[in-house]
Amino acid sequence: MSESTTRLWSRAQRYLANGHMVPARISLESLLQRDPAHIEARLALGRIAQVDGRIRDAVRCMLGVAHDLPADAGMISETAEILLGLGETLAARSCLDHPLLNETSDGTLLTRLAALRKMLGEHTEALNLLNRAKAAGENSANFRFHRALELIFNGHMQEAAAELNSALDLQPTFGRAALALTRLRKQTPEQNHLVDLRRRLATVSPGSEDHAALEFAFYKELEDTGSYEEAWTALERGNRLMFARQHHDPAFAWRLFEHLVTRCTPQLLKADDVVHEGPQPIFIVGMPRSGTTLLDRVLSNHSMVTSAGELDEFGLQLRWAADHGVTLDGHVLECLDELDFSELGRRYLAQTQWRANGAPFYVDKLPRNWMVAGLIHRALPQARILNLVRDPMDVCFSNYRALLGEAFPWSYDLNALAQHYQQYRQVMAHWHAAMPGVILDVDYADLTRAPETTARKVLAFCGLEWEPGCADVTRNKAAVATLSMSQVREPIHTRFFDEWRRYEKHLLPLRQAINA
């Protein structure tokens, strides 16, 4: 590396460290004029373009890096990570299959690679990488927690419990680990963690995410053991703590969805006369906790259907089409008339059809795709779209009790939760009116009380013949990476109805807001 190149790289690093992206970009571009093969500079420019929302520039840059990968395992994994965030799944997988990564014994790198395989939904591979990292000496509380999650996703519950206990031994106030441990089974008055949880709550940092997670765990164990009033108090505390950490504006969400409904006229949503070849997706949408995982398991029991999991690819390809860093906002809605929806569909299929594993259909089960279901139909007219419908109080309470994470800020406040549910119903009503017959509503009550009848109806809508055993979800041994991971390994049952009634008086504001 020449002296001038070294100087420019040092300058760019200083700018990046201080958050000065424009001068950093200028320095990096100058550097690449002198040294076009400087991989670190190309990676940095790719990240800057991604952050700036110049998605097409970022994709071009990172595909170039992927084509000229250095003999450096760390940079290869970083390339794969950026590509995944841009929706370039095929190129990312190619990076992750690089021989250098297969040979590494670096525990930190193996852990990072496991996280990338998890993002791809490749949970068997992710667990194998974490096992290698453990053999290499990784032993932090955070490592043990994430390995426990992969053990759970792959159905190894006993070993997962041991890992979670080890994580808590290393970090006693690790809230997520405590919550995951209590979710592994129903607690009893004779066998529970209540004493431990009270001790952990006494020492946790007040207001922290660990504090909130411990309150959710405390709620779960109190409910399991029949202490409903105390359970509600813990649940309310946990949600209050989480909502205080969020930035959610229901009024902004209303404006966005009203804009969506206005822009997405029947004329705009009319699909082009295009036939996409190869395996076709079946989209399952709906509110979180509405039964989407259960329907996914039923569908993927069919010999012609594979479950691809919860994919971000449609939203990421929509970002590419709009050359914008956000999936759905005013900018995207204003440029809908200019988008090439056929190309959007082709790009989505190019990045996802490998997941079918030879089957003619694959399930893309990302619940929040209800927001863009009309755009999915416009881009992928052959795709089937299924909307899981669950009783409003059941589904809203299931969200309120779930601790879904930072991406679901509306779930931590009863008023915000009710408004989000109303927004979902309004948008779905618009899709039905604008695209009659395109989306099939599947009632969770029907799916659980008459699973075979409902499965037959769903399969017929998807153009599939009935196969005996589709409604027996215990046959499905694939990994599960949602909160329903335990339930969908049991026979279909009807235990999850009216659970909110234990807290009916406390949930009266929610019920009134839903019915407003």
Coordinates of C-alpha atoms in Angstrom, one line a residue:
M1 CA 0.0 0.0 0.0
S2 CA 1.4 3.4 -1.0
E3 CA 1.9 6.2 1.4
S4 CA -0.9 8.3 -0.1
T5 CA -3.2 5.3 0.0
T6 CA -2.3 4.7 3.6
R7 CA -3.0 8.3 4.4
L8 CA -6.4 8.3 2.7
W9 CA -7.4 5.1 4.5
S10 CA -6.4 6.5 7.9
R11 CA -8.3 9.7 7.1
A12 CA -11.4 7.8 6.1
Q13 CA -11.3 5.7 9.2
R14 CA -11.2 8.9 11.4
Y15 CA -14.2 10.3 9.5
L16 CA -16.1 7.0 9.9
A17 CA -15.3 6.8 13.6
N18 CA -16.7 10.3 14.1
G19 CA -19.8 9.7 12.0
H20 CA -18.8 12.0 9.2
M21 CA -20.1 10.0 6.3
V22 CA -19.7 12.5 3.4
P23 CA -16.0 13.2 3.8
A24 CA -15.4 9.5 4.6
R25 CA -17.1 8.7 1.3
I26 CA -15.0 11.2 -0.6
S27 CA -11.8 9.9 1.0
L28 CA -12.7 6.3 0.2
E29 CA -13.5 7.1 -3.4
S30 CA -10.2 8.9 -3.8
L31 CA -8.4 5.9 -2.3
L32 CA -10.1 3.5 -4.7
Q33 CA -9.0 5.6 -7.7
R34 CA -5.4 4.9 -6.6
D35 CA -6.0 1.3 -5.4
P36 CA -9.2 -0.3 -6.9
A37 CA -8.5 -3.6 -5.1
H38 CA -8.6 -2.1 -1.6
I39 CA -11.2 -4.4 0.0
E40 CA -11.6 -2.6 3.3
A41 CA -12.4 0.6 1.4
R42 CA -15.0 -1.1 -0.8
L43 CA -16.6 -2.7 2.2
A44 CA -16.8 0.7 3.9
L45 CA -18.3 2.3 0.8
G46 CA -20.9 -0.5 0.6
R47 CA -21.9 0.1 4.2
I48 CA -22.1 3.9 3.7
A49 CA -24.4 3.4 0.6
Q50 CA -26.6 1.1 2.6
V51 CA -26.9 3.5 5.5
D52 CA -27.6 6.4 3.1
G53 CA -30.4 4.4 1.5
R54 CA -28.6 4.2 -1.9
I55 CA -29.5 0.5 -2.1
R56 CA -28.6 0.0 -5.7
D57 CA -25.2 1.5 -5.2
A58 CA -24.7 -0.6 -2.2
V59 CA -25.7 -3.8 -4.0
R60 CA -23.4 -3.0 -7.0
C61 CA -20.5 -2.3 -4.6
M62 CA -21.0 -5.4 -2.5
L63 CA -21.5 -7.8 -5.4
G64 CA -18.2 -6.5 -6.7
V65 CA -16.6 -7.3 -3.4
A66 CA -18.2 -10.8 -3.4
H67 CA -16.7 -11.4 -6.9
D68 CA -13.2 -10.6 -5.6
L69 CA -13.2 -12.0 -2.1
P70 CA -9.9 -11.6 -0.2
A71 CA -8.2 -14.5 1.6
D72 CA -9.5 -13.1 4.9
A73 CA -12.2 -15.0 6.8
G74 CA -13.3 -11.9 8.7
M75 CA -13.8 -9.8 5.6
I76 CA -15.6 -12.6 3.9
S77 CA -18.1 -12.9 6.8
E78 CA -18.5 -9.1 6.8
T79 CA -19.3 -9.2 3.1
A80 CA -21.9 -11.9 3.7
E81 CA -23.5 -9.9 6.4
I82 CA -23.9 -6.7 4.3
L83 CA -25.2 -8.7 1.4
L84 CA -27.8 -10.4 3.6
G85 CA -29.0 -6.9 4.8
L86 CA -29.4 -5.9 1.1
G87 CA -31.4 -8.9 0.1
E88 CA -28.6 -10.5 -2.0
T89 CA -29.1 -13.9 -0.4
L90 CA -27.5 -16.0 -3.1
A91 CA -24.2 -14.0 -3.0
A92 CA -24.2 -14.1 0.8
R93 CA -24.6 -17.9 0.8
S94 CA -21.8 -18.2 -1.7
C95 CA -19.6 -16.2 0.7
L96 CA -20.6 -18.3 3.6
D97 CA -19.7 -21.5 1.7
H98 CA -16.1 -20.2 1.1
P99 CA -13.5 -22.9 2.1
L100 CA -11.7 -20.4 4.4
L101 CA -14.8 -20.2 6.6
N102 CA -15.2 -24.0 6.7
E103 CA -11.6 -24.3 8.0
T104 CA -11.7 -21.6 10.7
S105 CA -11.4 -22.5 14.4
D106 CA -11.9 -18.9 15.6
G107 CA -14.7 -19.1 18.1
T108 CA -15.7 -15.5 17.7
L109 CA -15.9 -15.8 13.9
L110 CA -17.8 -19.1 14.2
T111 CA -20.3 -17.4 16.4
R112 CA -20.8 -14.6 13.9
L113 CA -21.2 -17.1 11.1
A114 CA -23.8 -18.9 13.1
A115 CA -25.8 -15.7 13.4
L116 CA -25.7 -15.3 9.6
R117 CA -26.9 -18.8 9.1
K118 CA -29.7 -18.1 11.5
M119 CA -30.6 -15.1 9.5
L120 CA -30.9 -17.4 6.5
G121 CA -33.1 -19.8 8.5
E122 CA -30.5 -22.5 8.3
H123 CA -30.8 -23.6 11.9
T124 CA -29.0 -26.9 11.6
E125 CA -26.0 -25.3 10.1
A126 CA -26.1 -22.5 12.8
L127 CA -26.1 -25.0 15.6
N128 CA -23.2 -26.9 14.1
L129 CA -21.2 -23.7 13.9
L130 CA -22.1 -22.9 17.5
N131 CA -21.0 -26.4 18.6
R132 CA -17.6 -25.7 16.8
A133 CA -17.4 -22.4 18.6
K134 CA -18.0 -24.1 21.9
A135 CA -15.3 -26.6 21.2
A136 CA -13.0 -23.6 20.4
G137 CA -13.6 -22.2 23.9
E138 CA -16.5 -19.8 23.5
N139 CA -18.2 -19.6 26.9
S140 CA -19.8 -16.2 27.6
A141 CA -23.3 -15.9 28.9
N142 CA -24.4 -14.4 25.6
F143 CA -22.9 -17.2 23.7
R144 CA -24.6 -19.9 25.8
F145 CA -27.9 -18.0 25.4
H146 CA -27.7 -18.0 21.6
R147 CA -26.6 -21.6 21.5
A148 CA -29.6 -22.5 23.8
L149 CA -31.9 -20.8 21.3
E150 CA -30.6 -22.8 18.4
L151 CA -30.9 -25.9 20.5
I152 CA -34.6 -25.0 21.1
F153 CA -35.2 -24.3 17.4
N154 CA -33.8 -27.7 16.6
G155 CA -35.9 -29.4 19.2
H156 CA -33.2 -30.2 21.8
M157 CA -35.0 -28.9 24.9
Q158 CA -33.1 -30.6 27.7
E159 CA -29.7 -29.5 26.5
A160 CA -31.1 -26.0 25.9
A161 CA -32.3 -25.8 29.5
A162 CA -28.8 -26.7 30.7
E163 CA -27.3 -24.0 28.5
L164 CA -29.7 -21.4 29.8
N165 CA -28.9 -22.3 33.4
S166 CA -25.2 -21.9 32.6
A167 CA -25.9 -18.5 31.1
L168 CA -27.7 -17.4 34.2
D169 CA -24.9 -18.8 36.4
L170 CA -22.5 -16.5 34.5
Q171 CA -24.9 -13.5 34.4
P172 CA -27.6 -13.8 37.1
T173 CA -29.7 -10.9 35.8
F174 CA -29.8 -12.1 32.2
G175 CA -33.5 -11.5 31.6
R176 CA -33.8 -13.0 28.1
A177 CA -32.2 -16.2 29.4
A178 CA -34.5 -16.4 32.3
L179 CA -37.5 -15.9 30.1
A180 CA -36.4 -18.5 27.6
L181 CA -35.9 -21.0 30.4
T182 CA -39.4 -20.5 31.9
R183 CA -40.9 -20.8 28.4
L184 CA -39.5 -24.3 27.9
R185 CA -42.4 -25.9 30.0
K186 CA -45.4 -25.0 32.0
Q187 CA -44.4 -24.3 35.6
T188 CA -46.1 -25.9 38.6
P189 CA -46.6 -24.9 42.3
E190 CA -44.1 -27.6 43.1
Q191 CA -41.5 -26.9 40.4
N192 CA -40.9 -23.4 39.3
H193 CA -38.3 -20.5 39.4
L194 CA -40.2 -18.0 41.4
V195 CA -37.7 -17.7 44.2
D196 CA -34.8 -17.3 41.7
L197 CA -36.7 -14.7 39.8
R198 CA -37.5 -12.6 42.9
R199 CA -33.8 -12.7 43.7
R200 CA -32.8 -11.7 40.2
L201 CA -35.3 -8.9 40.1
A202 CA -33.9 -7.5 43.4
T203 CA -30.5 -7.0 41.8
V204 CA -31.2 -6.2 38.2
S205 CA -30.5 -2.7 36.8
P206 CA -33.9 -0.8 37.1
G207 CA -35.4 0.1 33.7
S208 CA -33.1 -2.1 31.7
E209 CA -34.2 -4.6 29.1
D210 CA -33.0 -7.3 31.5
H211 CA -35.4 -5.8 34.0
A212 CA -38.3 -6.0 31.6
A213 CA -37.5 -9.5 30.5
L214 CA -37.3 -10.7 34.1
E215 CA -40.8 -9.2 34.7
F216 CA -42.1 -11.1 31.7
A217 CA -40.6 -14.3 33.1
F218 CA -42.0 -13.6 36.5
Y219 CA -45.5 -13.0 34.9
K220 CA -45.3 -16.4 33.1
E221 CA -44.4 -18.4 36.2
L222 CA -47.0 -16.6 38.3
E223 CA -49.7 -17.3 35.7
D224 CA -48.6 -20.9 35.4
T225 CA -49.0 -21.4 39.1
G226 CA -52.4 -19.6 39.3
S227 CA -51.4 -16.3 40.9
Y228 CA -53.2 -14.2 38.4
E229 CA -53.4 -10.8 40.1
E230 CA -49.7 -10.8 40.9
A231 CA -49.0 -12.1 37.4
W232 CA -50.9 -9.2 35.8
T233 CA -48.9 -6.7 37.9
A234 CA -45.7 -8.2 36.7
L235 CA -46.9 -8.2 33.1
E236 CA -48.0 -4.6 33.3
R237 CA -44.6 -3.6 34.7
G238 CA -42.7 -5.4 32.0
N239 CA -44.7 -3.8 29.2
R240 CA -44.4 -0.4 30.8
L241 CA -40.6 -0.8 31.0
M242 CA -40.4 -1.9 27.3
F243 CA -42.8 0.8 26.0
A244 CA -40.7 3.5 27.7
R245 CA -37.7 2.3 25.7
Q246 CA -39.5 2.6 22.4
H247 CA -40.4 5.5 20.0
H248 CA -43.8 4.7 18.7
D249 CA -46.3 7.2 17.3
P250 CA -49.7 5.6 16.4
A251 CA -50.8 8.8 14.7
F252 CA -47.8 8.5 12.3
A253 CA -48.8 4.9 11.6
W254 CA -52.4 5.9 10.8
R255 CA -51.2 8.5 8.3
L256 CA -48.9 6.0 6.7
F257 CA -51.6 3.3 6.3
E258 CA -54.1 5.8 5.1
H259 CA -51.6 6.9 2.5
L260 CA -51.0 3.3 1.5
V261 CA -54.8 2.7 1.1
T262 CA -55.1 5.8 -1.0
R263 CA -52.2 5.0 -3.3
C264 CA -53.0 1.3 -3.8
T265 CA -56.0 1.6 -6.1
P266 CA -57.4 -1.4 -7.9
Q267 CA -55.8 -0.1 -11.0
L268 CA -52.3 0.1 -9.5
L269 CA -52.7 -3.4 -8.0
K270 CA -53.8 -5.0 -11.2
A271 CA -51.1 -7.6 -12.0
D272 CA -49.1 -7.5 -15.2
D273 CA -49.6 -10.3 -17.7
V274 CA -46.5 -12.1 -16.7
V275 CA -45.8 -15.8 -15.8
H276 CA -42.9 -16.4 -13.5
E277 CA -41.2 -19.8 -14.0
G278 CA -40.0 -22.2 -11.3
P279 CA -41.2 -22.8 -7.7
Q280 CA -43.8 -20.3 -6.5
P281 CA -44.3 -18.8 -3.0
I282 CA -47.3 -19.1 -0.7
F283 CA -47.4 -16.1 1.6
I284 CA -48.8 -16.4 5.1
V285 CA -49.6 -13.0 6.6
G286 CA -51.4 -11.7 9.7
M287 CA -50.9 -10.3 13.1
P288 CA -48.0 -11.8 15.1
R289 CA -49.3 -14.6 17.4
S290 CA -52.3 -15.3 15.2
G291 CA -51.4 -18.9 14.3
T292 CA -49.2 -18.3 11.2
T293 CA -46.6 -20.8 12.4
L294 CA -49.3 -23.5 12.8
L295 CA -50.6 -23.0 9.3
D296 CA -47.1 -23.1 8.0
R297 CA -46.6 -26.5 9.6
V298 CA -49.8 -27.8 8.1
L299 CA -49.0 -26.6 4.6
S300 CA -45.4 -27.8 4.7
N301 CA -46.6 -31.3 5.6
H302 CA -47.7 -31.5 2.0
S303 CA -45.3 -33.3 -0.3
M304 CA -45.3 -30.4 -2.8
V305 CA -44.6 -27.6 -0.2
T306 CA -41.5 -26.6 1.7
S307 CA -41.4 -24.1 4.5
A308 CA -38.9 -21.3 3.9
G309 CA -39.6 -19.6 7.2
E310 CA -40.0 -15.8 7.8
L311 CA -38.3 -14.1 4.9
D312 CA -37.4 -10.4 4.6
E313 CA -36.7 -10.8 0.9
F314 CA -39.9 -9.1 -0.5
G315 CA -39.3 -6.0 1.6
L316 CA -35.6 -5.9 0.8
Q317 CA -36.3 -6.3 -2.9
L318 CA -38.9 -3.5 -2.7
R319 CA -36.2 -1.3 -1.2
W320 CA -34.0 -2.2 -4.2
A321 CA -36.9 -1.4 -6.6
A322 CA -37.4 2.0 -4.9
D323 CA -33.7 2.6 -4.3
H324 CA -34.6 3.5 -0.7
G325 CA -33.5 2.3 2.7
V326 CA -37.0 1.8 4.1
T327 CA -39.5 -0.8 3.0
L328 CA -42.7 1.2 3.5
D329 CA -42.8 5.0 3.9
G330 CA -44.1 8.1 2.1
H331 CA -41.3 8.0 -0.4
V332 CA -41.9 4.4 -1.4
L333 CA -45.7 5.1 -1.7
E334 CA -45.2 8.1 -3.9
C335 CA -43.0 6.3 -6.3
L336 CA -45.2 3.2 -6.7
D337 CA -46.3 4.2 -10.2
E338 CA -42.7 4.2 -11.4
L339 CA -41.7 0.8 -10.0
D340 CA -41.1 -2.2 -12.3
F341 CA -43.2 -4.7 -10.5
S342 CA -42.4 -7.6 -12.9
E343 CA -38.7 -7.0 -12.1
L344 CA -39.5 -6.8 -8.4
G345 CA -41.1 -10.2 -8.7
R346 CA -38.2 -11.7 -10.7
R347 CA -35.7 -10.4 -8.1
Y348 CA -37.7 -11.8 -5.2
L349 CA -37.9 -15.3 -6.9
A350 CA -34.2 -15.2 -7.9
Q351 CA -33.3 -14.8 -4.2
T352 CA -35.8 -17.2 -2.7
Q353 CA -36.6 -20.1 -5.1
W354 CA -33.6 -22.2 -3.8
R355 CA -35.5 -22.5 -0.6
A356 CA -38.1 -24.8 -2.2
N357 CA -35.5 -27.6 -2.2
G358 CA -37.1 -29.1 -5.4
A359 CA -40.7 -28.7 -4.4
P360 CA -43.0 -26.6 -6.6
F361 CA -44.2 -24.4 -3.7
Y362 CA -42.6 -22.8 -0.7
V363 CA -44.1 -20.9 2.2
D364 CA -42.9 -17.4 3.0
K365 CA -44.4 -16.8 6.5
L366 CA -43.6 -13.3 7.5
P367 CA -46.6 -12.0 9.3
R368 CA -46.0 -8.3 8.7
N369 CA -46.2 -8.8 5.0
W370 CA -49.9 -7.9 5.4
M371 CA -48.7 -4.3 5.0
V372 CA -47.5 -5.0 1.4
A373 CA -49.9 -7.8 0.4
G374 CA -51.2 -5.8 -2.5
L375 CA -47.7 -5.1 -3.8
I376 CA -46.9 -8.8 -3.5
H377 CA -49.8 -9.6 -5.7
R378 CA -48.8 -7.0 -8.3
A379 CA -45.3 -8.3 -8.4
L380 CA -46.1 -12.0 -8.1
P381 CA -49.5 -12.7 -9.6
Q382 CA -49.1 -16.5 -9.3
A383 CA -48.4 -16.4 -5.6
R384 CA -51.1 -17.4 -3.1
I385 CA -51.7 -15.2 -0.1
L386 CA -53.2 -16.5 3.2
N387 CA -54.2 -14.2 6.0
L388 CA -54.5 -15.7 9.5
V389 CA -57.4 -14.3 11.4
R390 CA -57.7 -14.7 15.1
D391 CA -60.2 -13.3 17.7
P392 CA -59.1 -9.7 18.4
M393 CA -58.8 -10.1 22.2
D394 CA -57.0 -13.4 21.9
V395 CA -54.4 -12.1 19.4
C396 CA -53.9 -8.7 21.0
F397 CA -53.4 -10.3 24.5
S398 CA -51.0 -12.8 23.0
N399 CA -48.9 -10.0 21.7
Y400 CA -49.1 -8.0 25.0
R401 CA -47.7 -11.0 26.9
A402 CA -45.0 -12.0 24.4
L403 CA -42.1 -9.6 24.6
L404 CA -41.6 -9.6 20.9
G405 CA -38.6 -7.3 20.7
E406 CA -37.7 -3.8 19.5
A407 CA -39.4 -4.2 16.1
F408 CA -42.9 -4.4 17.7
P409 CA -43.1 -1.2 19.9
W410 CA -46.9 -1.1 19.6
S411 CA -47.2 -4.4 21.5
Y412 CA -46.2 -2.9 24.8
D413 CA -49.1 -0.5 25.4
L414 CA -52.8 -1.4 25.3
N415 CA -53.9 1.7 23.4
A416 CA -51.1 1.4 20.8
L417 CA -51.8 -2.3 20.5
A418 CA -55.5 -1.7 19.8
Q419 CA -54.7 0.9 17.2
H420 CA -52.2 -1.4 15.5
Y421 CA -54.8 -4.1 15.3
Q422 CA -57.3 -1.6 13.8
Q423 CA -54.7 -0.6 11.2
Y424 CA -54.2 -4.2 10.3
R425 CA -57.9 -4.8 9.9
Q426 CA -58.3 -1.6 7.8
V427 CA -55.5 -2.4 5.4
M428 CA -56.7 -6.0 5.0
A429 CA -60.2 -4.8 4.3
H430 CA -58.7 -2.6 1.6
W431 CA -56.8 -5.5 0.0
H432 CA -60.0 -7.6 -0.1
A433 CA -62.0 -4.8 -1.7
A434 CA -59.2 -3.8 -4.2
M435 CA -58.3 -7.4 -5.1
P436 CA -61.4 -9.6 -4.6
G437 CA -60.5 -13.3 -4.2
V438 CA -56.8 -12.8 -4.1
I439 CA -56.3 -13.3 -0.4
L440 CA -57.9 -16.2 1.6
D441 CA -58.7 -15.5 5.2
V442 CA -58.0 -18.5 7.4
D443 CA -59.7 -18.5 10.8
Y444 CA -57.5 -19.7 13.7
A445 CA -60.6 -21.1 15.4
D446 CA -61.4 -23.2 12.3
L447 CA -57.8 -24.3 12.0
T448 CA -57.7 -25.6 15.5
R449 CA -61.2 -27.0 15.9
A450 CA -61.6 -28.5 12.4
P451 CA -58.0 -28.8 11.2
E452 CA -58.6 -31.3 8.3
T453 CA -61.6 -29.4 6.9
T454 CA -59.7 -26.1 7.1
A455 CA -56.5 -27.7 5.6
R456 CA -58.5 -29.0 2.7
K457 CA -59.9 -25.5 2.0
V458 CA -56.4 -23.9 2.2
L459 CA -54.8 -26.5 -0.1
A460 CA -57.6 -26.1 -2.6
F461 CA -57.1 -22.4 -2.7
C462 CA -53.4 -23.0 -3.3
G463 CA -54.1 -25.4 -6.2
L464 CA -53.0 -28.5 -4.2
E465 CA -54.7 -31.9 -3.8
W466 CA -55.5 -33.1 -0.3
E467 CA -52.9 -35.5 1.2
P468 CA -53.7 -37.5 4.3
G469 CA -51.8 -36.4 7.4
C470 CA -51.4 -32.8 6.5
A471 CA -53.2 -31.7 9.6
D472 CA -50.9 -33.8 11.8
V473 CA -48.3 -31.2 12.7
T474 CA -46.4 -33.7 14.9
R475 CA -45.1 -35.3 11.6
N476 CA -43.3 -32.1 10.8
K477 CA -39.8 -32.3 12.2
A478 CA -38.4 -29.1 10.7
A479 CA -36.7 -26.5 12.9
V480 CA -39.0 -23.8 14.3
A481 CA -37.7 -20.3 15.2
T482 CA -40.8 -18.6 16.5
L483 CA -42.4 -18.3 19.9
S484 CA -44.7 -21.1 18.9
M485 CA -41.8 -23.5 18.8
S486 CA -43.2 -25.7 21.6
Q487 CA -46.9 -25.6 20.7
V488 CA -46.4 -26.7 17.1
R489 CA -44.6 -29.8 18.1
E490 CA -47.8 -31.0 19.9
P491 CA -51.0 -32.2 18.2
I492 CA -53.3 -29.3 17.2
H493 CA -55.3 -28.3 20.3
T494 CA -57.7 -25.6 21.4
R495 CA -56.1 -24.5 24.7
F496 CA -55.3 -20.9 23.5
F497 CA -58.8 -19.5 23.5
D498 CA -60.0 -16.8 25.9
E499 CA -56.8 -16.8 28.0
W500 CA -57.3 -13.0 28.3
R501 CA -60.4 -13.5 30.4
R502 CA -58.3 -14.2 33.5
Y503 CA -57.4 -10.5 33.2
E504 CA -60.7 -9.2 31.9
K505 CA -61.1 -6.3 34.2
H506 CA -57.5 -5.1 33.5
L507 CA -58.0 -5.5 29.7
L508 CA -61.3 -3.6 29.5
P509 CA -59.5 -0.5 28.0
L510 CA -58.0 -2.8 25.3
R511 CA -61.4 -4.2 24.5
Q512 CA -63.1 -0.8 24.4
A513 CA -60.3 0.5 22.1
I514 CA -60.6 -2.4 19.7
N515 CA -64.3 -1.9 19.5
A516 CA -64.2 1.9 19.2

